[in-house]
Amino acid sequence: MVTISLCMIVKNEEGILARCLDSIVDLVEEVVIVDTGSADRTREIAALYTSRIYDFAWTDDFSAARNYAFSKAGMDYIYSADADEVLSPENRERFRKMKESLLPEIEIVQMKYANQLRFATVYNYDEEYRPKLFKRKRDFVWEAPIHETIRLTPVVYDSDIVIDHMPGESHARRDLDNFHRHCSTGYYLPKRLHTMYARELFLAGEAEDFSRAMPFFITSAGDGSRGREEIAEACCVVARAARLAGDAILFFKYASKVIAEEACSEICCEMGHFYEDRQDLEEAAVWYYNAVYETSPILCIRSGDREGLEGLLRCYEGLGDQVQVQVYRTELLRLIAEGK
């Protein structure tokens, strides 16, 4: 049976750290906790589970902190966890069985991350596979009977383990500040982070967040090395920032760029808000309808259902059309009942 090091980076997690550790500590051989500057009882709580607690001066770089934590591990595999994760009794048993039967050639085990929508994270789906268990020392293997080469692609196993993501608070403010800080220094966001920054703005950003993000996304929208998806994301961000700032010319410039290619729910909602703000409820209703029924979201799934439906409901209430009000109220209540 393989051995596992649990590696965590933490800061001010006194409210949830014990919950996380209680759900996993007896399934691993070693617990490594790296503290990045807690000012609460986090270290005291961690000491109840392990003596292997290290300090790491925070540098606004999560990768650096995780690499340091991994460097302290000594077991066959490393399980990377955050303090807001919990394994249910059912998934603890799945973890135990996985550990007992894990084949040595497997280098990464993926587990499902759950409860994304419930806690308004930066993801548009309730479950997704994430790499969580990593072989500490990778064995390089030659492949092919002729023109042999080293296998570089890791052997990945998608397990049936589901990790409940249960944050004590939203991390949106921290993340948006970090994105802005790095972008301000000229850091080029790769595609994955570009999408996450844009998505987090739409899910949790306020007017000020959009305003300070606007220069980066204007540059991104004009960057020929970016793909169509990234350019559409950038235009959506700039369009909303411009609408919130009351700049109609800039708003239509970037909204039209998206519509000319392929309209999305986000830009249709922005058009709906634009006309609703000007009391043109009939035109606003057209765009909200398009957001829900004629297009799909690229950043925020709420724009393709709840946000658009709420806009339709407001418009038809303002127009006094009770038949349509009832139609969209029923649809909205259905979504709420489904937890969306």
Coordinates of C-alpha atoms in Angstrom, one line a residue:
M1 CA 0.0 0.0 0.0
V2 CA 1.3 3.5 -0.9
T3 CA 2.1 6.1 1.7
I4 CA 0.8 9.7 1.5
S5 CA 2.0 13.1 2.6
L6 CA -0.8 15.6 3.1
C7 CA 0.6 19.1 2.1
M8 CA -1.3 22.3 2.8
I9 CA -0.7 26.0 2.7
V10 CA -2.8 28.0 5.2
K11 CA -3.4 31.5 6.5
N12 CA -5.9 32.5 9.1
E13 CA -7.9 29.3 8.8
E14 CA -8.8 28.8 12.5
G15 CA -12.5 28.4 11.7
I16 CA -12.2 25.5 9.2
L17 CA -8.8 23.9 9.5
A18 CA -9.8 21.3 12.1
R19 CA -12.9 20.3 10.0
C20 CA -10.6 19.6 7.0
L21 CA -7.9 17.7 9.0
D22 CA -10.4 15.6 10.9
S23 CA -11.7 14.3 7.6
I24 CA -8.4 13.2 6.2
V25 CA -5.6 13.0 8.9
D26 CA -6.1 9.2 9.6
L27 CA -5.8 8.4 5.9
V28 CA -2.3 9.8 5.5
E29 CA 1.1 9.0 7.0
E30 CA 2.4 12.5 7.2
V31 CA 0.9 16.0 7.5
V32 CA 2.9 19.1 6.3
I33 CA 1.4 22.5 6.9
V34 CA 3.0 25.7 5.6
D35 CA 1.7 28.9 7.2
T36 CA 2.0 32.0 5.1
G37 CA 1.4 34.5 7.9
S38 CA -1.5 33.6 10.1
A39 CA -2.5 36.0 12.9
D40 CA -5.2 33.8 14.5
R41 CA -5.1 30.3 16.1
T42 CA -4.3 28.5 12.8
R43 CA -0.8 27.3 14.0
E44 CA -2.1 26.3 17.4
I45 CA -4.8 24.1 15.7
A46 CA -2.4 22.7 13.2
A47 CA -0.1 21.6 16.1
L48 CA -2.8 19.3 17.4
Y49 CA -2.3 17.2 14.2
T50 CA 1.3 17.6 13.3
S51 CA 4.7 18.9 14.4
R52 CA 5.7 19.6 10.8
I53 CA 4.6 23.2 10.6
Y54 CA 6.7 25.6 8.5
D55 CA 6.7 29.3 7.9
F56 CA 6.8 30.8 4.4
A57 CA 7.0 34.5 3.7
W58 CA 4.1 35.3 1.4
T59 CA 5.1 36.6 -2.0
D60 CA 1.7 36.8 -3.8
D61 CA 2.6 33.5 -5.4
F62 CA 0.6 30.4 -4.5
S63 CA 2.8 28.2 -6.7
A64 CA 5.9 29.2 -4.7
A65 CA 4.1 28.3 -1.5
R66 CA 2.9 25.0 -2.7
N67 CA 6.3 24.1 -4.2
Y68 CA 7.8 24.8 -0.8
A69 CA 5.2 22.6 0.9
F70 CA 5.8 19.8 -1.6
S71 CA 9.6 20.0 -0.9
K72 CA 8.9 19.0 2.7
A73 CA 7.0 15.8 1.8
G74 CA 8.7 12.4 2.2
M75 CA 6.0 9.8 1.3
D76 CA 5.3 8.0 -1.9
Y77 CA 2.5 10.4 -2.9
I78 CA 1.5 13.9 -2.0
Y79 CA -2.1 14.9 -1.4
S80 CA -2.6 18.6 -1.9
A81 CA -5.5 20.1 0.1
D82 CA -6.9 23.4 1.1
A83 CA -8.4 24.2 4.5
D84 CA -11.9 24.6 3.0
E85 CA -12.1 21.0 1.7
V86 CA -13.9 18.2 3.4
L87 CA -14.1 14.5 2.7
S88 CA -17.5 13.0 3.7
P89 CA -17.6 9.5 5.3
E90 CA -18.5 7.9 2.0
N91 CA -15.6 9.6 0.2
R92 CA -13.2 8.8 3.1
E93 CA -14.0 5.1 2.4
R94 CA -13.4 5.7 -1.4
F95 CA -10.1 7.4 -0.5
R96 CA -9.0 4.4 1.7
K97 CA -9.9 1.9 -1.0
M98 CA -8.1 3.9 -3.6
K99 CA -5.0 4.1 -1.4
E100 CA -5.0 0.3 -0.9
S101 CA -5.3 -0.5 -4.6
L102 CA -3.4 2.3 -6.3
L103 CA -1.1 1.0 -9.1
P104 CA 2.5 2.2 -8.9
E105 CA 2.5 3.4 -12.5
I106 CA -0.2 6.0 -11.7
E107 CA 1.4 9.4 -11.2
I108 CA -1.6 11.7 -10.7
V109 CA -5.0 10.9 -9.2
Q110 CA -7.8 13.3 -10.0
M111 CA -10.8 13.8 -7.7
K112 CA -14.0 15.6 -8.2
Y113 CA -14.3 19.1 -6.7
A114 CA -17.9 19.7 -5.6
N115 CA -20.2 22.5 -4.3
Q116 CA -18.8 25.0 -6.7
L117 CA -22.1 26.8 -7.5
R118 CA -23.4 26.7 -3.9
F119 CA -20.5 28.9 -2.7
A120 CA -20.3 31.2 -5.8
T121 CA -16.7 30.2 -6.8
V122 CA -15.1 31.1 -10.1
Y123 CA -16.4 28.0 -11.7
N124 CA -19.6 27.5 -13.7
Y125 CA -20.2 23.9 -12.9
D126 CA -20.9 22.1 -9.6
E127 CA -18.3 19.3 -10.1
E128 CA -15.0 19.2 -11.9
Y129 CA -12.0 16.8 -11.9
R130 CA -8.9 18.3 -10.3
P131 CA -5.5 16.7 -9.9
K132 CA -5.2 16.1 -6.1
L133 CA -2.8 13.2 -5.5
F134 CA 0.7 13.4 -7.0
K135 CA 3.5 10.8 -7.1
R136 CA 6.4 12.4 -5.3
K137 CA 9.2 10.9 -7.4
R138 CA 8.4 10.3 -11.0
D139 CA 9.8 7.3 -12.7
F140 CA 10.8 8.0 -16.3
V141 CA 9.9 5.2 -18.7
W142 CA 11.2 4.5 -22.2
E143 CA 8.4 3.7 -24.7
A144 CA 8.1 2.2 -28.2
P145 CA 10.1 -0.7 -29.6
I146 CA 11.7 1.5 -32.3
H147 CA 12.5 5.2 -32.2
E148 CA 12.1 4.9 -28.5
T149 CA 11.4 8.0 -26.4
I150 CA 10.8 8.9 -22.8
R151 CA 7.2 9.0 -21.7
L152 CA 6.6 12.6 -20.7
T153 CA 2.8 12.6 -20.3
P154 CA 1.9 11.6 -16.8
V155 CA -0.3 8.6 -16.1
V156 CA -3.5 10.0 -14.7
Y157 CA -6.3 8.2 -12.9
D158 CA -9.8 9.7 -12.6
S159 CA -11.1 8.5 -9.2
D160 CA -14.7 8.5 -7.9
I161 CA -13.6 10.5 -4.8
V162 CA -15.6 13.7 -4.3
I163 CA -14.2 16.5 -2.3
D164 CA -16.7 18.9 -0.7
H165 CA -15.5 22.5 -1.2
M166 CA -16.9 24.4 1.8
P167 CA -15.2 27.8 2.1
G168 CA -15.9 29.8 5.2
E169 CA -15.9 33.0 3.2
S170 CA -15.5 34.2 -0.4
H171 CA -12.0 34.5 -1.7
A172 CA -13.1 36.8 -4.5
R173 CA -11.7 40.0 -3.0
R174 CA -8.3 38.4 -2.4
D175 CA -8.2 36.9 -5.9
L176 CA -9.3 40.0 -7.7
D177 CA -6.6 42.0 -5.8
N178 CA -4.0 39.5 -6.7
F179 CA -5.0 39.5 -10.4
H180 CA -4.9 43.3 -10.5
R181 CA -1.5 43.4 -8.8
H182 CA 0.1 40.9 -11.1
C183 CA -1.4 42.4 -14.3
S184 CA -0.2 45.8 -13.2
T185 CA 3.4 44.6 -13.2
G186 CA 3.1 43.4 -16.8
Y187 CA 2.5 39.7 -16.1
Y188 CA 1.0 38.0 -19.2
L189 CA -2.0 35.9 -18.1
P190 CA -2.0 32.5 -19.8
K191 CA -5.4 31.5 -21.3
R192 CA -6.6 29.6 -18.1
L193 CA -5.9 32.6 -15.8
H194 CA -7.3 35.0 -18.4
T195 CA -10.6 33.2 -18.3
M196 CA -10.5 32.9 -14.5
Y197 CA -9.9 36.7 -14.0
A198 CA -12.7 37.6 -16.4
R199 CA -15.0 35.0 -14.8
E200 CA -14.3 36.2 -11.3
L201 CA -15.0 39.8 -12.3
F202 CA -18.5 38.7 -13.7
L203 CA -19.2 36.6 -10.6
A204 CA -18.0 38.9 -7.8
G205 CA -16.5 42.1 -9.2
E206 CA -17.8 45.5 -8.3
A207 CA -17.6 48.7 -10.4
E208 CA -14.2 49.5 -9.0
D209 CA -12.8 46.1 -9.9
F210 CA -14.0 46.4 -13.5
S211 CA -12.6 49.9 -13.7
R212 CA -9.1 49.0 -12.7
A213 CA -9.2 45.8 -14.8
M214 CA -10.3 47.7 -17.9
P215 CA -6.8 48.7 -19.2
F216 CA -5.5 45.1 -19.0
F217 CA -8.5 43.8 -20.9
I218 CA -8.5 46.6 -23.5
T219 CA -4.9 45.5 -24.3
S220 CA -6.0 41.9 -24.3
A221 CA -8.8 42.5 -26.7
G222 CA -6.4 44.0 -29.2
D223 CA -3.7 41.3 -28.7
G224 CA -3.4 39.3 -31.9
S225 CA -1.8 36.5 -30.1
R226 CA -4.9 35.8 -28.1
G227 CA -7.5 33.3 -29.3
R228 CA -11.1 34.1 -30.2
E229 CA -12.4 33.0 -26.8
E230 CA -9.9 35.2 -24.9
I231 CA -10.8 38.2 -27.1
A232 CA -14.5 37.7 -26.5
E233 CA -13.9 37.4 -22.7
A234 CA -11.9 40.7 -22.8
C235 CA -14.6 42.5 -24.8
C236 CA -17.2 41.4 -22.3
V237 CA -15.2 42.7 -19.4
V238 CA -14.5 46.1 -21.1
A239 CA -18.2 46.4 -22.2
R240 CA -19.4 45.9 -18.6
A241 CA -16.7 48.3 -17.3
A242 CA -17.8 50.9 -19.8
R243 CA -21.5 50.5 -19.0
L244 CA -20.9 50.9 -15.3
A245 CA -18.8 54.0 -16.0
G246 CA -21.5 55.5 -18.2
D247 CA -19.3 55.5 -21.4
A248 CA -21.8 54.5 -24.1
I249 CA -19.4 54.9 -27.0
L250 CA -16.8 52.5 -25.4
F251 CA -19.6 50.2 -24.4
F252 CA -21.0 49.8 -27.9
K253 CA -17.5 49.5 -29.4
Y254 CA -16.7 46.4 -27.4
A255 CA -20.2 45.0 -27.2
S256 CA -20.4 45.1 -31.0
K257 CA -17.1 43.2 -31.4
V258 CA -18.7 40.3 -29.6
I259 CA -22.0 40.4 -31.4
A260 CA -20.3 40.6 -34.8
E261 CA -18.5 37.3 -34.1
E262 CA -20.9 35.3 -32.0
A263 CA -23.1 36.9 -29.4
C264 CA -23.0 35.4 -25.9
S265 CA -25.3 35.6 -22.9
E266 CA -23.1 38.0 -21.0
I267 CA -23.1 40.6 -23.8
C268 CA -26.8 40.2 -24.3
C269 CA -27.4 40.9 -20.6
E270 CA -25.1 43.9 -20.8
M271 CA -27.3 45.2 -23.7
G272 CA -30.4 44.5 -21.6
H273 CA -29.0 46.4 -18.6
F274 CA -28.0 49.3 -21.0
Y275 CA -31.5 49.8 -22.3
E276 CA -33.2 49.1 -19.0
D277 CA -31.1 51.8 -17.4
R278 CA -32.5 54.2 -20.1
Q279 CA -36.1 52.9 -19.5
D280 CA -36.4 51.4 -22.9
L281 CA -38.0 48.2 -21.4
E282 CA -39.1 46.7 -24.7
E283 CA -35.6 46.8 -26.2
A284 CA -34.1 45.6 -22.9
A285 CA -36.5 42.6 -22.9
V286 CA -35.4 41.6 -26.4
W287 CA -31.8 41.4 -25.2
Y288 CA -32.6 39.6 -22.0
Y289 CA -34.6 37.1 -24.0
N290 CA -31.6 36.6 -26.3
A291 CA -29.4 36.0 -23.2
V292 CA -31.6 33.2 -21.9
Y293 CA -33.0 31.5 -25.1
E294 CA -30.8 32.4 -28.1
T295 CA -27.2 32.4 -26.8
S296 CA -24.9 30.7 -24.4
P297 CA -22.7 32.0 -21.6
I298 CA -18.9 32.0 -21.9
L299 CA -18.0 33.3 -18.4
C300 CA -21.0 33.2 -16.0
I301 CA -23.8 30.7 -16.4
R302 CA -26.1 33.0 -14.4
S303 CA -26.2 35.4 -17.4
G304 CA -27.8 32.6 -19.4
D305 CA -30.6 31.8 -17.0
R306 CA -31.2 33.7 -13.7
E307 CA -29.8 37.1 -14.6
G308 CA -31.6 37.2 -17.9
L309 CA -34.9 35.9 -16.4
E310 CA -34.7 38.5 -13.6
G311 CA -34.2 41.1 -16.3
L312 CA -37.3 39.9 -18.3
L313 CA -39.4 39.9 -15.1
R314 CA -38.4 43.5 -14.3
C315 CA -39.1 44.6 -17.8
Y316 CA -42.5 43.1 -18.1
E317 CA -43.5 44.2 -14.7
G318 CA -42.6 47.7 -15.8
L319 CA -44.5 47.3 -19.0
G320 CA -47.5 46.0 -17.1
D321 CA -47.7 42.7 -19.1
Q322 CA -48.9 40.3 -16.4
V323 CA -49.1 37.3 -18.7
Q324 CA -45.4 37.5 -19.4
V325 CA -44.7 38.4 -15.8
Q326 CA -46.3 35.1 -14.8
V327 CA -44.4 33.1 -17.5
Y328 CA -41.0 34.4 -16.4
R329 CA -41.8 34.3 -12.7
T330 CA -42.6 30.6 -13.0
E331 CA -39.4 29.9 -14.9
L332 CA -37.4 31.8 -12.3
L333 CA -39.0 30.0 -9.4
R334 CA -38.1 26.7 -11.1
L335 CA -34.5 27.7 -11.3
I336 CA -34.4 28.8 -7.7
A337 CA -36.0 25.4 -6.6
E338 CA -33.2 23.7 -8.5
G339 CA -30.6 25.6 -6.6
K340 CA -29.4 27.7 -9.5

